[in-house]
Short mmCIF file of C-alpha atoms in Angstrom, two decimals:
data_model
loop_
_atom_site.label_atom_id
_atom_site.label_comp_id
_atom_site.label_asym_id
_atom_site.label_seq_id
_atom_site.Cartn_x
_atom_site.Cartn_y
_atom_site.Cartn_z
CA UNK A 1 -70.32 114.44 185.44
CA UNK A 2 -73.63 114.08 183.29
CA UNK A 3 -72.38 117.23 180.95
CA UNK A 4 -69.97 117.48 178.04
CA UNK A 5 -68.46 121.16 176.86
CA UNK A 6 -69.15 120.48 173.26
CA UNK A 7 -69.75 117.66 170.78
CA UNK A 8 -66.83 115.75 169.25
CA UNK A 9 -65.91 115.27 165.33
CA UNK A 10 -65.31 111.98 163.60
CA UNK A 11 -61.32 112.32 162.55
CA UNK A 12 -60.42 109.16 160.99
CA UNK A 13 -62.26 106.01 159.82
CA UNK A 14 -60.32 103.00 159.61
CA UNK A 15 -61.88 99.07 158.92
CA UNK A 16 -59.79 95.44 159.74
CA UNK A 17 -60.94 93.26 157.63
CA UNK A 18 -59.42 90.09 159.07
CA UNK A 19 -56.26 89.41 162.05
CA UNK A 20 -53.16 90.65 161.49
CA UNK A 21 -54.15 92.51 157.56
CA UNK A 22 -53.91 96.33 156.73
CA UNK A 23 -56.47 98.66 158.16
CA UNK A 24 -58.52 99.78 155.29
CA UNK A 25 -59.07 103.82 155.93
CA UNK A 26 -61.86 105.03 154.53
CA UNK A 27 -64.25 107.56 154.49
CA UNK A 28 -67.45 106.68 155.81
CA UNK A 29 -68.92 102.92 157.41
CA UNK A 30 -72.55 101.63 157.83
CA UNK A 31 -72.96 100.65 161.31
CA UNK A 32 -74.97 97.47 161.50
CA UNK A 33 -77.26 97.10 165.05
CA UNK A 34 -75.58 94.62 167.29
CA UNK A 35 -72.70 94.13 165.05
CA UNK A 36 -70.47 96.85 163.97
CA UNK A 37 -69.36 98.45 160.84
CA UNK A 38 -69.81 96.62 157.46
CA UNK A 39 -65.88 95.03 156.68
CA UNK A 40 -64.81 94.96 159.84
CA UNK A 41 -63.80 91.73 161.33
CA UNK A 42 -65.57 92.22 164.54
CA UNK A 43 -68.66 92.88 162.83
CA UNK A 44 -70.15 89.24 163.32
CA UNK A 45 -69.09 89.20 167.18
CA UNK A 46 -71.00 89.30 170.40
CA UNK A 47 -71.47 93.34 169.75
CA UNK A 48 -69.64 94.77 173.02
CA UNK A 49 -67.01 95.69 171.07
CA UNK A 50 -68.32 96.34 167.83
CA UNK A 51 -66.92 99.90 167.33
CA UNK A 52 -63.70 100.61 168.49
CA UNK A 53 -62.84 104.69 169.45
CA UNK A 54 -59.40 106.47 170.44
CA UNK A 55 -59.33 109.76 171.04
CA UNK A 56 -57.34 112.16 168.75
CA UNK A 57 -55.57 114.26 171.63
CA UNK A 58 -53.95 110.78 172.84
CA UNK A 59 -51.98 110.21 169.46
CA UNK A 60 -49.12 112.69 170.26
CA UNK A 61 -48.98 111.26 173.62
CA UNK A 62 -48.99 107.67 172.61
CA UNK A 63 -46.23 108.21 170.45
CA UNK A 64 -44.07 110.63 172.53
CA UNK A 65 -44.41 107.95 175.40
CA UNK A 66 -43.56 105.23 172.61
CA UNK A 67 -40.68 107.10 171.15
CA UNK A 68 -41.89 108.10 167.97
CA UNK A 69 -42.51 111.79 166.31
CA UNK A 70 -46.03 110.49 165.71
CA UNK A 71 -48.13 107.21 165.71
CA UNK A 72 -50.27 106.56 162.45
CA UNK A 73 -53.91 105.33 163.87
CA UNK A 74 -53.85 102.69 161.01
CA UNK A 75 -51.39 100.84 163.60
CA UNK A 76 -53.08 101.40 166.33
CA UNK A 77 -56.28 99.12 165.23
CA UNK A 78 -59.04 101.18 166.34
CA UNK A 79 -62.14 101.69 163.95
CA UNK A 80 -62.50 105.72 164.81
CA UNK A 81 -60.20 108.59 165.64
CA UNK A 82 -62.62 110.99 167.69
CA UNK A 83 -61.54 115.14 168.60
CA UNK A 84 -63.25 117.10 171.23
CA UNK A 85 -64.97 114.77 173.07
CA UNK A 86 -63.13 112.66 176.33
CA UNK A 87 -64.74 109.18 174.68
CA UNK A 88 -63.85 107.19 177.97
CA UNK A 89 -66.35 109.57 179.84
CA UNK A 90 -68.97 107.63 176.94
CA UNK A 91 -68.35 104.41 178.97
CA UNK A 92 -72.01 103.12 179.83
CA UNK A 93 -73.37 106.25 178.21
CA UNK A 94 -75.46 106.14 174.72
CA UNK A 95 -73.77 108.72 172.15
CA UNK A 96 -74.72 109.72 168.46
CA UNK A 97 -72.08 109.06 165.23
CA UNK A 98 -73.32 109.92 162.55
CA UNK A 99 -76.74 108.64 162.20
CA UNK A 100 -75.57 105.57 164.54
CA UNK A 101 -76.62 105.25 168.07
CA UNK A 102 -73.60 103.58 169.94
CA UNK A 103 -73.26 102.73 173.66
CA UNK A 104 -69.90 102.63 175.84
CA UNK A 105 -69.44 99.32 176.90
CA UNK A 106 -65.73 98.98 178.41
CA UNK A 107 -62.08 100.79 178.15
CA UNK A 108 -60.48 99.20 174.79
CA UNK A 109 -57.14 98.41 176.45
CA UNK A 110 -53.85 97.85 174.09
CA UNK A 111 -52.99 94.21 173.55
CA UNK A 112 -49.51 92.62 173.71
CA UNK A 113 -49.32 93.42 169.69
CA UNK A 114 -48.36 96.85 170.48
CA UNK A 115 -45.14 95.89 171.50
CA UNK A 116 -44.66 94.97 167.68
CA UNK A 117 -46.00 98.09 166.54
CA UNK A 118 -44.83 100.83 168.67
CA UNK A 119 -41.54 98.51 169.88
CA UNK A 120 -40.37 97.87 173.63
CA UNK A 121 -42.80 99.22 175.81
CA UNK A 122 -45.15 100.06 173.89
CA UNK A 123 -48.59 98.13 175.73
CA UNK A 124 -47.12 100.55 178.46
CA UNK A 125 -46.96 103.99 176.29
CA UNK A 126 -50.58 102.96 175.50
CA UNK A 127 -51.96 102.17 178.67
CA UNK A 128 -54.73 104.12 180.14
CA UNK A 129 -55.34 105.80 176.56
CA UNK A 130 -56.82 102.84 174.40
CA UNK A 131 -60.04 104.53 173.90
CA UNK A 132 -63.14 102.64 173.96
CA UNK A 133 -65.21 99.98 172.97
CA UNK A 134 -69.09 100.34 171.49
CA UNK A 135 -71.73 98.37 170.87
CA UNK A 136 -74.42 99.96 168.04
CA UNK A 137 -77.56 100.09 169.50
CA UNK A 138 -79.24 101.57 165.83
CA UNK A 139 -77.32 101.24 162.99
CA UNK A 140 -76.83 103.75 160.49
CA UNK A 141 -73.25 105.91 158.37
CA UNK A 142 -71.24 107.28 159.82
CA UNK A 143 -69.06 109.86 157.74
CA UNK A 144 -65.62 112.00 158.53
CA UNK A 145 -66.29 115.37 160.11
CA UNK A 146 -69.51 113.51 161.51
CA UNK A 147 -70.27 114.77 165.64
CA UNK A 148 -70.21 112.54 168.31
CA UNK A 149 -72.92 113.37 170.70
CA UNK A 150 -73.52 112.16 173.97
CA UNK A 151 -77.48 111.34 174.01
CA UNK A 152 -79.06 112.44 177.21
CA UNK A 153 -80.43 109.22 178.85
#
């Protein structure tokens, strides 16, 4: 339980900048200790969930549970699309992004808005496959194609 088979890659990069306004996709974010990435609207919170993952290999689920040939993350609200690593298994565990030092602190669980997005049923198609919520321990960039790293405690 205490061993991962290989590191995970950074996939997609995506910043909300305020409630209910397009997810800006970009590139690469700084990650600001306690906070979360620079133009992201939970950057001033409480830090819990400051960094928002879901994991790649969910997507085709998601949206062949949803009813849809595929699910853009942009809709999905999460701040990073992460391959190759099972990021729930990162709850309470410190992990590397980037140069960023992050910490699991609690399942991300869809909200009510997903029945919007993904129509009837969606909360339901997402359940169980949210991803997971971060709070950055040491800041730093974090960049696309960038591992993920589970940091031995």
């Amino acid at each position: 339980m205490t061993q991962f088979p290989r590191a995970g890659t950074v996939d997609w990069i995506g910043l909300r900048p305020a409630r209910d306004v397009l997810v800006e996709i970009v590139d690469s974010a700084v990650a600001v200790t306690g906070a979360g990435l620079t133009g992201d609207r939970y950057t001033g919170g409480s830090g819990k969930r400051g960094i928002t993952l879901i994991q790649a290999e969910h997507l085709p689920a998601i949206a062949a549970l949803s009813g849809h040939a595929t699910v853009d993350p942009a809709v999905l609200r999460r701040n990073l699309v992460v391959s190759g690593i099972p990021v729930i298994a990162l709850k309470g565990r410190r992990f590397r992004v980037g140069t960023a030092l992050l910490e699991g602190t609690s399942p991300c669980d869809p909200c009510s808005k997903m029945e919007e997005t993904l129509g009837p049923g969606g909360y339901n198609a997402m359940r169980a496959m949210g991803g997971l919520c971060a709070r950055v321990i040491e800041g730093g960039v974090v960049r696309l194609g960038d591992a993920v790293e589970w940091v031995d405690a």
